[in-house]
Coordinates of C-alpha atoms in Angstrom, one line a residue:
Chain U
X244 CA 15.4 39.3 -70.9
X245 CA 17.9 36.4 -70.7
X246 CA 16.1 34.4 -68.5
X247 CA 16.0 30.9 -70.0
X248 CA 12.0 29.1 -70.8
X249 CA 10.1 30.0 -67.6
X250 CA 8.3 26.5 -67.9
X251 CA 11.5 24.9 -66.9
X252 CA 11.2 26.7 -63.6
X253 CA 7.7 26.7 -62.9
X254 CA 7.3 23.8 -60.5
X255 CA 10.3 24.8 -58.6
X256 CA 9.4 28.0 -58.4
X257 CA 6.1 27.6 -57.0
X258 CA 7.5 24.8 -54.3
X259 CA 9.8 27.1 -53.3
X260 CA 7.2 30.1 -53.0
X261 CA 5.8 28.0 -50.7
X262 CA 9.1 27.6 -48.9
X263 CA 9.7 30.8 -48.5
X264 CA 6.4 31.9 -46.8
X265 CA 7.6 29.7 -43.8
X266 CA 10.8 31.8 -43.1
X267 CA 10.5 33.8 -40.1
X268 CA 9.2 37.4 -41.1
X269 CA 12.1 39.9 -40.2
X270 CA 9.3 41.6 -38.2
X271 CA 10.3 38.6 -35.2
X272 CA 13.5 39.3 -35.5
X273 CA 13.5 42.6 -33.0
X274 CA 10.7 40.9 -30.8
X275 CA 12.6 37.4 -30.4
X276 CA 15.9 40.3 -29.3
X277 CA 13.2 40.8 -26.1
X278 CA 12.8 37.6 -25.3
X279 CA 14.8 34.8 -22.9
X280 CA 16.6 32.1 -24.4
X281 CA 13.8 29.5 -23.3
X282 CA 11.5 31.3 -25.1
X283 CA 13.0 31.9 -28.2
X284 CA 13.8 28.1 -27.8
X285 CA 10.2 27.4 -27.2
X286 CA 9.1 29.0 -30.3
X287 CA 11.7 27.4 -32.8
X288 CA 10.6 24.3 -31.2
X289 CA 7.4 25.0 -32.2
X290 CA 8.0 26.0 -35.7
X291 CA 9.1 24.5 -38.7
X292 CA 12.5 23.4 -37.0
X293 CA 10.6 21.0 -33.9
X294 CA 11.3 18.4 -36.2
X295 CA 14.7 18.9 -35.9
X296 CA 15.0 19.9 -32.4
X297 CA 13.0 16.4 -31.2
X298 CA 15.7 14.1 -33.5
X299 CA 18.7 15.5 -32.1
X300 CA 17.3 16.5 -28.5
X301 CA 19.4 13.3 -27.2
X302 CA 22.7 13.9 -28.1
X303 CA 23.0 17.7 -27.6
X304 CA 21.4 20.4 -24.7
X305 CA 21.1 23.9 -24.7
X306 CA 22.3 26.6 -27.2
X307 CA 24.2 23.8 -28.8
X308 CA 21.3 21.8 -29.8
X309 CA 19.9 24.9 -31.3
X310 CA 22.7 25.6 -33.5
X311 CA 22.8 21.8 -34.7
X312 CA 19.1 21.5 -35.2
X313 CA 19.6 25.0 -37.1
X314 CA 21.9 23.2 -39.5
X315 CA 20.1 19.8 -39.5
X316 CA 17.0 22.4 -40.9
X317 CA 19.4 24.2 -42.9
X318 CA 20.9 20.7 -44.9
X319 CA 17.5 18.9 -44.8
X320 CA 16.0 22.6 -47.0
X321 CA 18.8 22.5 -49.9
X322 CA 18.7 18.5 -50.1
X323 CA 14.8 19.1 -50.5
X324 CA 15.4 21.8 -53.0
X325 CA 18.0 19.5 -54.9
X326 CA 15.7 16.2 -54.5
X327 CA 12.2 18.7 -55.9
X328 CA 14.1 20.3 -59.0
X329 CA 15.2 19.1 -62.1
X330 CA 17.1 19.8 -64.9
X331 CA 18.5 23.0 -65.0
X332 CA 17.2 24.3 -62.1
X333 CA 18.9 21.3 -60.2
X334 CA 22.4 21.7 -62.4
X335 CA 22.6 25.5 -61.0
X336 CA 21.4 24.4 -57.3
X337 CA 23.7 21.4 -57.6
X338 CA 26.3 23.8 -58.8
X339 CA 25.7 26.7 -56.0
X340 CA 25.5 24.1 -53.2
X341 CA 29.0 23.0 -53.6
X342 CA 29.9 25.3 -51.4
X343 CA 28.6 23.1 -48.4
X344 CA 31.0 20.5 -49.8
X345 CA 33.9 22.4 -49.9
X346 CA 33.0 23.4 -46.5
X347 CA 33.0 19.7 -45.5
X348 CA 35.9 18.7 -47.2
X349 CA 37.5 21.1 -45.6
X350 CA 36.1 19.9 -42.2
X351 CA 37.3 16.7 -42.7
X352 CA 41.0 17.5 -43.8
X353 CA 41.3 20.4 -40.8
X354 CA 40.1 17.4 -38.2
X355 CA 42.6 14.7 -39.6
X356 CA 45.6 17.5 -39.9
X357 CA 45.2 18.1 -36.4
X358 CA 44.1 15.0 -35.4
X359 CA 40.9 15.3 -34.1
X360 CA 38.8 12.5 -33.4
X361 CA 35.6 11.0 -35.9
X362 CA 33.0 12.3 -33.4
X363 CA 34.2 15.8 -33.3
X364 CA 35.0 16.2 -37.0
X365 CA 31.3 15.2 -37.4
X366 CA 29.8 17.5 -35.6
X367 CA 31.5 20.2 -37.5
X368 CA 29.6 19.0 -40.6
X369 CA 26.5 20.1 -42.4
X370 CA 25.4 17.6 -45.4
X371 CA 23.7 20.7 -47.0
X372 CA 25.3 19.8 -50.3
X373 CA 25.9 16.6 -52.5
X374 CA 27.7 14.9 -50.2
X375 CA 25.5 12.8 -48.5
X376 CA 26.1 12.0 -44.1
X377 CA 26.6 8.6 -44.7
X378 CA 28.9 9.0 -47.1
X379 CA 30.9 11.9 -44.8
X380 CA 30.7 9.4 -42.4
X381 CA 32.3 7.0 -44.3
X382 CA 35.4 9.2 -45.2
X383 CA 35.9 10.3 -41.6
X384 CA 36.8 7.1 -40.8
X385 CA 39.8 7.4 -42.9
X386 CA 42.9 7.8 -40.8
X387 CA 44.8 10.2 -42.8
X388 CA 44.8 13.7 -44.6
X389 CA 46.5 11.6 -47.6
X390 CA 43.4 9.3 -47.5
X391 CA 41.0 11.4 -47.3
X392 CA 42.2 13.2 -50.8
X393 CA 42.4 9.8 -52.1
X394 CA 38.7 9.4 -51.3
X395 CA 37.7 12.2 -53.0
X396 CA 39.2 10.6 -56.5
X397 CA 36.7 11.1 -59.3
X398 CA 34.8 14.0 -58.1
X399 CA 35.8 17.4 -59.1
X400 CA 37.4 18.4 -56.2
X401 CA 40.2 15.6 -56.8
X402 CA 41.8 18.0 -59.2
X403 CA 42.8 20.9 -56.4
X404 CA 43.1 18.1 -53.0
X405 CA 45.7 16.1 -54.8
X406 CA 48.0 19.4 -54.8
X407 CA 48.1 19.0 -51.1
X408 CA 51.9 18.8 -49.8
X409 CA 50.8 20.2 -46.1
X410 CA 49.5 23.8 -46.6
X411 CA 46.5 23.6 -45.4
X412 CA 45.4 27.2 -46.6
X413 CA 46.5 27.2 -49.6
X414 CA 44.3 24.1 -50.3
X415 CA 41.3 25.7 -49.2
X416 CA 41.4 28.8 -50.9
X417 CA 42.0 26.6 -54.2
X418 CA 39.0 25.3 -53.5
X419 CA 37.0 27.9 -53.1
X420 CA 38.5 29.8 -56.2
X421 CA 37.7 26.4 -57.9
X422 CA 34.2 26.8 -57.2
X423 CA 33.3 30.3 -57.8
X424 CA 35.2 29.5 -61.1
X425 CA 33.0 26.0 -62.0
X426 CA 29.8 27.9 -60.7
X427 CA 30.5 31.4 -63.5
X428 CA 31.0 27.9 -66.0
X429 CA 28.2 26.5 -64.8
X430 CA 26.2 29.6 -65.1
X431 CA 27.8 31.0 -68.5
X432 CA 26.6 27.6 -69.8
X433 CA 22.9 28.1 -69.2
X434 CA 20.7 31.5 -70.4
X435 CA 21.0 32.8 -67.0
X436 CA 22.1 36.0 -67.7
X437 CA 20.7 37.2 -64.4
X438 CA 22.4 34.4 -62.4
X439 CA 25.5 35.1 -63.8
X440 CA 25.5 38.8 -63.0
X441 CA 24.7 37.6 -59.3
X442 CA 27.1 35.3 -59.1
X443 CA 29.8 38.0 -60.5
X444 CA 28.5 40.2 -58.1
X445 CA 28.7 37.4 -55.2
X446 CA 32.4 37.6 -56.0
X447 CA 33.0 41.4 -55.8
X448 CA 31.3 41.3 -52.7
X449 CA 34.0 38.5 -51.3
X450 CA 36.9 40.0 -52.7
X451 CA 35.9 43.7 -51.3
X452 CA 36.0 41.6 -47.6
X453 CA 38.9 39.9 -49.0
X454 CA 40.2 43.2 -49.7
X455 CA 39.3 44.8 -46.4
X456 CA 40.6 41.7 -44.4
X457 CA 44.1 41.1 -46.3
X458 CA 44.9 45.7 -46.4
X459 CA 43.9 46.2 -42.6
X460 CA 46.3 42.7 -42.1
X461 CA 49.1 44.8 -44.2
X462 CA 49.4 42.2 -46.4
X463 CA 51.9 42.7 -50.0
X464 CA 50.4 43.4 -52.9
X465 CA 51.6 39.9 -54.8
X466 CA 49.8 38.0 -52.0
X467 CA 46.4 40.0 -52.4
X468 CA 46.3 39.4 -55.8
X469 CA 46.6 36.0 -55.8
X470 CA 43.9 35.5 -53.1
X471 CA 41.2 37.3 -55.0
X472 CA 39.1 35.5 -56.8
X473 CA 38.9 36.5 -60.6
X474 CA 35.2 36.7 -62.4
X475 CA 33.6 39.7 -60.7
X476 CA 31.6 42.1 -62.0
X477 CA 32.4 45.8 -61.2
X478 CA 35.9 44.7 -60.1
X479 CA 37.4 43.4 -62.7
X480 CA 41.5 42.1 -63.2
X481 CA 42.5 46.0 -63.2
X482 CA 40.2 47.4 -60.4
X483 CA 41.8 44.5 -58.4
X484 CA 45.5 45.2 -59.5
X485 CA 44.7 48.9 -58.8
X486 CA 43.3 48.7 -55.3
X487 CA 45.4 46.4 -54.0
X488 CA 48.2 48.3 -54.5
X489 CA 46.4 51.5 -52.3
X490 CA 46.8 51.9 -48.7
X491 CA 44.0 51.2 -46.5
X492 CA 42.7 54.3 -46.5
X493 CA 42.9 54.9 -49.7
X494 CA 41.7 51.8 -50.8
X495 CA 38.7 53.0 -48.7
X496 CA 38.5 56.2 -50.4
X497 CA 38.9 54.3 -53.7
X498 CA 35.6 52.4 -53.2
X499 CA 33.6 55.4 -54.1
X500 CA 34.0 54.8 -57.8
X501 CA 32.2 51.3 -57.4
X502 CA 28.5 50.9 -56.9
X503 CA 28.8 49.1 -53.6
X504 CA 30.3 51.9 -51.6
X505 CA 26.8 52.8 -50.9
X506 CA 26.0 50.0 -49.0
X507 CA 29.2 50.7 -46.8
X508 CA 29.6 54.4 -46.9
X509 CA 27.5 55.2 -43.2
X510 CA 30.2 52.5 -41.7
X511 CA 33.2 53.7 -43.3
X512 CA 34.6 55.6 -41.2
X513 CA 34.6 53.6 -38.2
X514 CA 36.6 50.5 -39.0
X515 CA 38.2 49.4 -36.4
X516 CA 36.4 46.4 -37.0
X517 CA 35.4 45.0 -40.0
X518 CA 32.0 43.4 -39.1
X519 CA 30.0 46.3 -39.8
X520 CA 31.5 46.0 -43.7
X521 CA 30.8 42.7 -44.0
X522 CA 27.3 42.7 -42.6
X523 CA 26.7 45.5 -44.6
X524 CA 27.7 43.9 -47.6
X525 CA 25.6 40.6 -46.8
X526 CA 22.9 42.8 -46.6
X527 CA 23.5 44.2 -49.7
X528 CA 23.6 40.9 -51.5
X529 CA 20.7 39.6 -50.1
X530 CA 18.5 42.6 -51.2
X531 CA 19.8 42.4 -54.6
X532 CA 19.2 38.9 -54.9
X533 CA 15.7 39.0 -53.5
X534 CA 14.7 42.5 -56.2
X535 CA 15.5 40.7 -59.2
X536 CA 14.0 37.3 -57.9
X537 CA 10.9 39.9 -58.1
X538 CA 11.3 40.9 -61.5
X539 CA 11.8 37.0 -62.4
X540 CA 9.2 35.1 -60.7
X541 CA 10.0 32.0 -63.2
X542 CA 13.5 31.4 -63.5
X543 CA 16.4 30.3 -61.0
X544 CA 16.3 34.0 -59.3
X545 CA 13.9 33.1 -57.0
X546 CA 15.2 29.3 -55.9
X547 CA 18.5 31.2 -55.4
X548 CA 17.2 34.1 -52.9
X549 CA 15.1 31.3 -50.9
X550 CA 18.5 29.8 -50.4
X551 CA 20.1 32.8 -49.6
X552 CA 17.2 34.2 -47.4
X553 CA 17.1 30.3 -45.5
X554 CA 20.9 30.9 -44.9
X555 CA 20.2 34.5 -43.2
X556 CA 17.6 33.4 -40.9
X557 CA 19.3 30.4 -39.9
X558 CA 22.2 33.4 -39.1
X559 CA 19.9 35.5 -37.7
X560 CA 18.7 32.9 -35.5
X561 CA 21.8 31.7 -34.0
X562 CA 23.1 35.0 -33.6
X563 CA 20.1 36.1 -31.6
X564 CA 20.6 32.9 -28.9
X565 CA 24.2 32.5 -28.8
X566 CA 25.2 36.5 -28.2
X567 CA 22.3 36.2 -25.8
X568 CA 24.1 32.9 -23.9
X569 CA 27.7 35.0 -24.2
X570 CA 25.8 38.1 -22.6
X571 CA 26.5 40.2 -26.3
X572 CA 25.2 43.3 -25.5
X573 CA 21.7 43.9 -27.5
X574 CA 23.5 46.8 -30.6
X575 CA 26.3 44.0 -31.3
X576 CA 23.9 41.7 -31.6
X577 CA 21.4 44.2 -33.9
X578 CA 24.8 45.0 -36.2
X579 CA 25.3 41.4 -37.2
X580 CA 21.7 40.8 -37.9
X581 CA 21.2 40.4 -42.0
X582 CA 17.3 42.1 -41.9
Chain I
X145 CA 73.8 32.7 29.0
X146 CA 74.4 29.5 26.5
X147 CA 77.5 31.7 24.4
X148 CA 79.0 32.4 27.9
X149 CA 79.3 28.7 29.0
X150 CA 80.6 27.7 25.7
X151 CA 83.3 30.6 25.3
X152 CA 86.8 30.2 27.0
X153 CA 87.9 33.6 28.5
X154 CA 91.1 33.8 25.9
X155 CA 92.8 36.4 23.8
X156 CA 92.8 34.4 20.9
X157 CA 89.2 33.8 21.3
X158 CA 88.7 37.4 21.6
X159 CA 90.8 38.2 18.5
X160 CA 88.5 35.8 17.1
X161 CA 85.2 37.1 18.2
X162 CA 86.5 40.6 16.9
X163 CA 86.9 39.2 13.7
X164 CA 83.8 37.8 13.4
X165 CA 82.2 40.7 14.4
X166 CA 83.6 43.0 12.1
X167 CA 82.8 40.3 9.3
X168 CA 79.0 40.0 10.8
X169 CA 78.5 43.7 10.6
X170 CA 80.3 44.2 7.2
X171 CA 77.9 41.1 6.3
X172 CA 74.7 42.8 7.6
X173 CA 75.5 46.2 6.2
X174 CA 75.8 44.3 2.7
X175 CA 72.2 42.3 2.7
X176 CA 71.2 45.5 4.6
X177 CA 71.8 47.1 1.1
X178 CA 70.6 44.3 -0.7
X179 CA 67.4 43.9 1.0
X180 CA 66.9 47.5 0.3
X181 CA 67.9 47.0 -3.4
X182 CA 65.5 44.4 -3.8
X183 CA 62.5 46.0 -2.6
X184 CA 63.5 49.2 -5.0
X185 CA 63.5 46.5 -7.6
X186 CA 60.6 44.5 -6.6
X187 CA 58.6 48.1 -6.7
X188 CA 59.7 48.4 -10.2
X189 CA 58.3 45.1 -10.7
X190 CA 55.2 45.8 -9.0
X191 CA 54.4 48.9 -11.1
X192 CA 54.7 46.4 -14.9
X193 CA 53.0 43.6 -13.1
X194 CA 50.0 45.8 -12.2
X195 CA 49.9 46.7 -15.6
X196 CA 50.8 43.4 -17.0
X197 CA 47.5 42.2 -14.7
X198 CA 45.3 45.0 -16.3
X199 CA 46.5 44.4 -19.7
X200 CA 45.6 40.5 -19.6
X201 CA 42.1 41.3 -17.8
X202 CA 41.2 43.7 -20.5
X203 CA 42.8 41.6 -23.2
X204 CA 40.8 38.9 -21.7
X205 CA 37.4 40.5 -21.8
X206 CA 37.9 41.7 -25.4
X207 CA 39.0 37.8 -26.6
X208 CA 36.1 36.6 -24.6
X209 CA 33.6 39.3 -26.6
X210 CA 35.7 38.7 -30.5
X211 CA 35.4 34.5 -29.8
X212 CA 31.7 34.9 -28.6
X213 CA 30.8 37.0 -31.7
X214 CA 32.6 34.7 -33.9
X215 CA 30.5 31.9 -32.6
X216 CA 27.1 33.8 -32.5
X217 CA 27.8 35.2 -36.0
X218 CA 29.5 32.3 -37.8
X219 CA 28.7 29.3 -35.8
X220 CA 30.8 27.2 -32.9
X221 CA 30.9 24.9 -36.0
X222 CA 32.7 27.2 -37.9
X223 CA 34.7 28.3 -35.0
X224 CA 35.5 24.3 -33.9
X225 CA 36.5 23.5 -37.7
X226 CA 38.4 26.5 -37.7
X227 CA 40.4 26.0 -35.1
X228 CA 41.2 22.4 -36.3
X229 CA 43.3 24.5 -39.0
X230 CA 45.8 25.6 -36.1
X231 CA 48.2 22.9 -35.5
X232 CA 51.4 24.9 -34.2
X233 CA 51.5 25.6 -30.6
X234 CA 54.0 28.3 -29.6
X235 CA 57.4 27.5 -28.4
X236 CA 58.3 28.2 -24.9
X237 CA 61.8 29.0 -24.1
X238 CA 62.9 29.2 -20.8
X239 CA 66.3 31.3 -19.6
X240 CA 67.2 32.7 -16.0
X241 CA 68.5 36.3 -15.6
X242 CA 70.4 37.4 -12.7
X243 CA 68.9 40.2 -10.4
X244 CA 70.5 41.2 -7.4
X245 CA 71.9 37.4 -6.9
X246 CA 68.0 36.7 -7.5
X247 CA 67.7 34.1 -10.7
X248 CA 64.7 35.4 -12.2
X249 CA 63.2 33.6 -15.5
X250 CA 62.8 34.6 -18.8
X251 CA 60.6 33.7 -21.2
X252 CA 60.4 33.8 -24.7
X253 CA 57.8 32.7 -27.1
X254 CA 58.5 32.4 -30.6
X255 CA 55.4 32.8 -33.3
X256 CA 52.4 33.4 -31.3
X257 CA 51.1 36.6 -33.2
X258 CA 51.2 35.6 -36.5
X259 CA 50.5 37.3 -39.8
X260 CA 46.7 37.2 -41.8
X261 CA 48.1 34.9 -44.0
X262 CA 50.3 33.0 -41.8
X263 CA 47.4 31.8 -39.4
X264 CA 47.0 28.3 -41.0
X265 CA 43.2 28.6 -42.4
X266 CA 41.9 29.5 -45.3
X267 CA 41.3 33.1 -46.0
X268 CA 38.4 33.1 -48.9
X269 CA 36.2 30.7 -46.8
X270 CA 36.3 32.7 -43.3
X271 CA 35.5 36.1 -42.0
X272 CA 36.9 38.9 -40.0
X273 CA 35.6 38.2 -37.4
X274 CA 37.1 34.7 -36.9
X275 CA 40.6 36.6 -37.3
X276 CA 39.7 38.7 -35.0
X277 CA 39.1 36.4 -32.6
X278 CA 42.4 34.7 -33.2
X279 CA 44.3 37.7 -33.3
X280 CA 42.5 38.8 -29.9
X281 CA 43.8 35.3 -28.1
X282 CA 47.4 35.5 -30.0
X283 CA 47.8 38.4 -28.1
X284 CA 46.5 37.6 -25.0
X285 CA 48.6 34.2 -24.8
X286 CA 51.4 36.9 -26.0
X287 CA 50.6 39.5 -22.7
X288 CA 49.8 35.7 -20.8
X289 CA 53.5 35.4 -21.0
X290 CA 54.9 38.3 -20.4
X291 CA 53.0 38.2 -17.0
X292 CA 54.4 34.7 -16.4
X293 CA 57.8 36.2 -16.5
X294 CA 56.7 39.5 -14.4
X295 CA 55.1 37.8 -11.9
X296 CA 57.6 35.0 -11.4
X297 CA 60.0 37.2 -10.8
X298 CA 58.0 39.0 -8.2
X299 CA 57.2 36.1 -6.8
X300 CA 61.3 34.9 -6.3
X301 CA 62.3 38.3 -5.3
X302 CA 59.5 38.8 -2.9
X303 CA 61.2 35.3 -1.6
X304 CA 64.6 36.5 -1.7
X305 CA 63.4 39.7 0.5
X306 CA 61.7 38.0 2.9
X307 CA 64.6 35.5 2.9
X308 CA 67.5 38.4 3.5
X309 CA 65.0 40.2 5.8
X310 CA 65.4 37.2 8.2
X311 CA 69.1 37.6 7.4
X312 CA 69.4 41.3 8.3
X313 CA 67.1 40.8 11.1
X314 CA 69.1 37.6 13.0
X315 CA 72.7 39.5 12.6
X316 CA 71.4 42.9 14.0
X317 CA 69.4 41.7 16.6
X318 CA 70.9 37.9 17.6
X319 CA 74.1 37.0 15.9
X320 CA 75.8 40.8 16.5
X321 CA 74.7 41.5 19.9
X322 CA 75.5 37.9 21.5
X323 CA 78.9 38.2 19.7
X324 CA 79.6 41.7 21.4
X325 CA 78.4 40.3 24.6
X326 CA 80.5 37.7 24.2
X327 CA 83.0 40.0 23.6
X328 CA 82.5 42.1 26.6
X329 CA 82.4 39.4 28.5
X330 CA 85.8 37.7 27.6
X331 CA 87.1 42.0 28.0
X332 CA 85.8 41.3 31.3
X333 CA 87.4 38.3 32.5
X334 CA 90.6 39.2 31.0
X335 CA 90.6 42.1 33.0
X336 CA 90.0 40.5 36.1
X337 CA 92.3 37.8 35.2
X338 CA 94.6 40.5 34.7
X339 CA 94.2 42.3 38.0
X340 CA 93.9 38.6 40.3
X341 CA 97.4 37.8 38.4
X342 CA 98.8 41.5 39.6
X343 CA 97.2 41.5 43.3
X344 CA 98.8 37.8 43.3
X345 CA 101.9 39.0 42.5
X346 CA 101.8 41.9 44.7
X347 CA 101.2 39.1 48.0
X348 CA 104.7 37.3 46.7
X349 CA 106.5 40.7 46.7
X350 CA 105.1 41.1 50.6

């Protein structure tokens, strides 16, 4: 099957059963859409993220300390999956995780480029990765962008920061390409097979929105190609070369040939907006994930749909409050649900 | 009658008075037609600022819907770090155009709607719908602009009309007539200057 010793995965894969029976059934999710702020805020407080709520109730109010207490939650889960796996299981979670590390280097670099001060770069971070607070903290405090690379000597992100020459995009898409790239490593070096293919497919389902985003921008062929991120599974080097070269439309048209148009074809025609795609497509991955976690009870499958499934309610959750603070009307707010 | 007492009964003064009459109504005739040049022009103005005004309120409300799903969807810590990307703030420049005598301003903006790839941020880490919601204020600070300029404008030639409205008005109904009663009046006393001189001269001959 290509699933590596199930024994390896046992413990973590019954903590993390037990994990998941705590997320908020997708049932709520239409019933919390009826209630008032207050009472939505009332029943998170009351649920498995009042720890969270109480610790930062001092520093932030309102729909604000809900989002941060969501992403307090949200670091405090993957640092408890990290600190209850081993092995393996805690190289690929390790590995997958990254991306909250990119995310705060990233942070950090944007604040110190434009000069923003150490309290409000903070707040922009979520220590759901390896990078602990304290350290974060610790790098905040450094002045420049330069110094901030130069903290990062030693860890494998020094290899991509030191590039830096005051692109600040360019940076962070190397970034991310490196770690889709160390993650199919990562994944290619374990028996994983099944990880692998999700992860390939995690980076189809990025470079279609990549796609969608950079045609509908009427962006040149050269530059799409050397934003996508190479490694997918259905879209391979020539699929890529092919449909960037297409119009929009018939780049849309051209989808048809790949498996994922069906998770996109009711919203195709009306893209006037690209939200519906890219919902649609979170969806889509979040389903796949979670059917062949089934079919895998004891192997990284599962570990990885919790973390996926933890992301989307925390999603879910915010999107519920803060489009009901901004007076979203109820549909928008139903289309960027992930249920 | 203050312009009586101060006017001597004299045919240069006359001459005078003529003159500046003829200049005063040549005068008023001209801002006559530039009052009603302005307000043409001002109605002009009117019509693009309306829909300047529209354009921003509707610009507006779809900015304020594209930032607010950005933040319900992706997080207002998403959005903040985001927006720490942006660094460039558009350049203003500032030159004056000549309307009917009116110096009006224009302004022009360099780089405010910029390209996908040109926005500063990362694309693989980010969504649509936060370049949406940059795209939707690019272009409202864009139409922001432009209804500096309109309504600026407005604004000074509204000024300028009420300004040569005053003008028009004080020549036609104070500066003209007090000059031609002036006028009259030094006709007047010439005459009868004229007719004491001939019955005085007529009282010699007897």
């Amino acid at each position: 099957m290509g699933i590596s010793d199930g024994s390896k995965y046992a413990y973590i894969a019954a903590r993390v059963r037990a994990m998941k029976s705590k997320l908020i059934p997708k049932e709520m999710y239409p019933k919390f859409l009826n209630m008032e702020i207050p009472e939505i805020t009332r029943f998170i407080g009351e649920s498995e993220y009042k720890k969270n709520v109480d610790e930062i109730s001092k520093k932030y109010s309102g729909t604000d300390l809900f989002e941060h207490a969501l992403n307090e939650n949200l670091a405090l889960t993957y640092r408890k999956l990290l600190d209850v796996s081993q092995g393996e299981a805690n190289f690929l979670i390790t590995e997958y995780l990254r991306s909250w590390d990119i995310w705060n280097i990233k942070t950090i670099i944007r604040g110190k480029f434009s000069g923003a001060s150490e309290d409000e770069i903070l707040e922009d971070v979520v220590s759901a990765g390896q990078l602990r607070y304290r350290d974060i903290i610790e790098i905040v405090k450094i002045d420049t962008v330069e110094g901030v690379i130069a903290a990062f000597a030693g860890t494998p992100y020094y290899s991509v920061l030191k590039e830096y020459s005051g692109d600040l995009a360019d940076i962070e898409d190397k970034l991310d390409k490196m770690y889709y790239s160390n993650l199919l490593k990562a994944a290619s070096s374990t028996e994983n097979k099944l990880f692998l293919k999700y992860l390939m497919k995690e980076i189809d389902l990025k470079n279609l929105k990549l796609l969608f985003r950079m045609k509908r921008g009427g962006m040149e062929r050269e530059d799409i190609l050397k934003m996508l991120i190479p490694g997918g599974f259905e879209l391979k080097d020539a699929d890529l070369n092919r449909l960037s070269s297409l119009s929009f439309d018939e780049f849309v048209r051209a989808l048809e040939d790949y498996s994922y148009w069906k998770a996109i074809s009711d919203v195709s025609e009306e893209l006037s907006s690209l939200w519906n795609v890219e919902t649609r497509l979170d969806k889509y991955a979040q389903s796949y994930i979670t059917s062949i976690s089934y079919y895998y009870p004891l192997s990284i499958l599962p570990v990885l749909s919790y973390i996926i499934s933890k992301k989307i309610e925390i999603d879910n959750l915010r999107i519920i409050v803060r489009g009901k603070e901004t007076a979203l009307k109820e549909d928008i707010i139903k289309t960027h649900l992930v249920m | 009658m203050a312009i009586k007492d101060n006017i001597k009964p004299t045919r240069s003064e006359l001459i005078d008075l003529k003159k500046k009459i003829k200049l005063s109504q040549s005068g008023h005739k001209l801002l006559k037609m530039k009052r009603d040049g302005l307000i043409l022009e001002l109605f002009e103005i009117l019509e693009k600022a309306k829909d300047i005004r529209k354009d921003v309120e509707a610009q507006f409300s779809l900015a304020s819907l594209k930032i607010a799903i950005a933040k319900s969807v992706e997080g207002s810590v998403v959005v903040k770090s985001t927006a720490f990307a942006l660094k460039d703030t558009p350049e203003l420049t500032l030159v004056s155009k000549n309307v009917m005598g009116v110096v009006v301003p224009k302004i022009e903006a360099s780089s405010v709607h910029k390209k996908l790839d040109e926005h500063g941020y990362g694309l693989i880490g980010t969504s649509s719908r936060i370049d949406e919601a940059v795209d939707s204020f690019e272009v409202l600070v864009e139409k922001i602009i432009l209804a500096a300029e309109i309504e600026t404008t407005m604004k000074r030639l509204l000024d300028d009309i009420e300004k040569t409205k005053r003008r028009v008005n004080a020549l036609e109904f104070k500066v003209i007539p007090e000059l031609i009663e002036a006028q009259n009046f030094i006709i007047l006393r010439l005459e009868e200057m004229e007719r004491e001189n001939t019955f005085r001269l007529k009282r010699i001959k007897g």
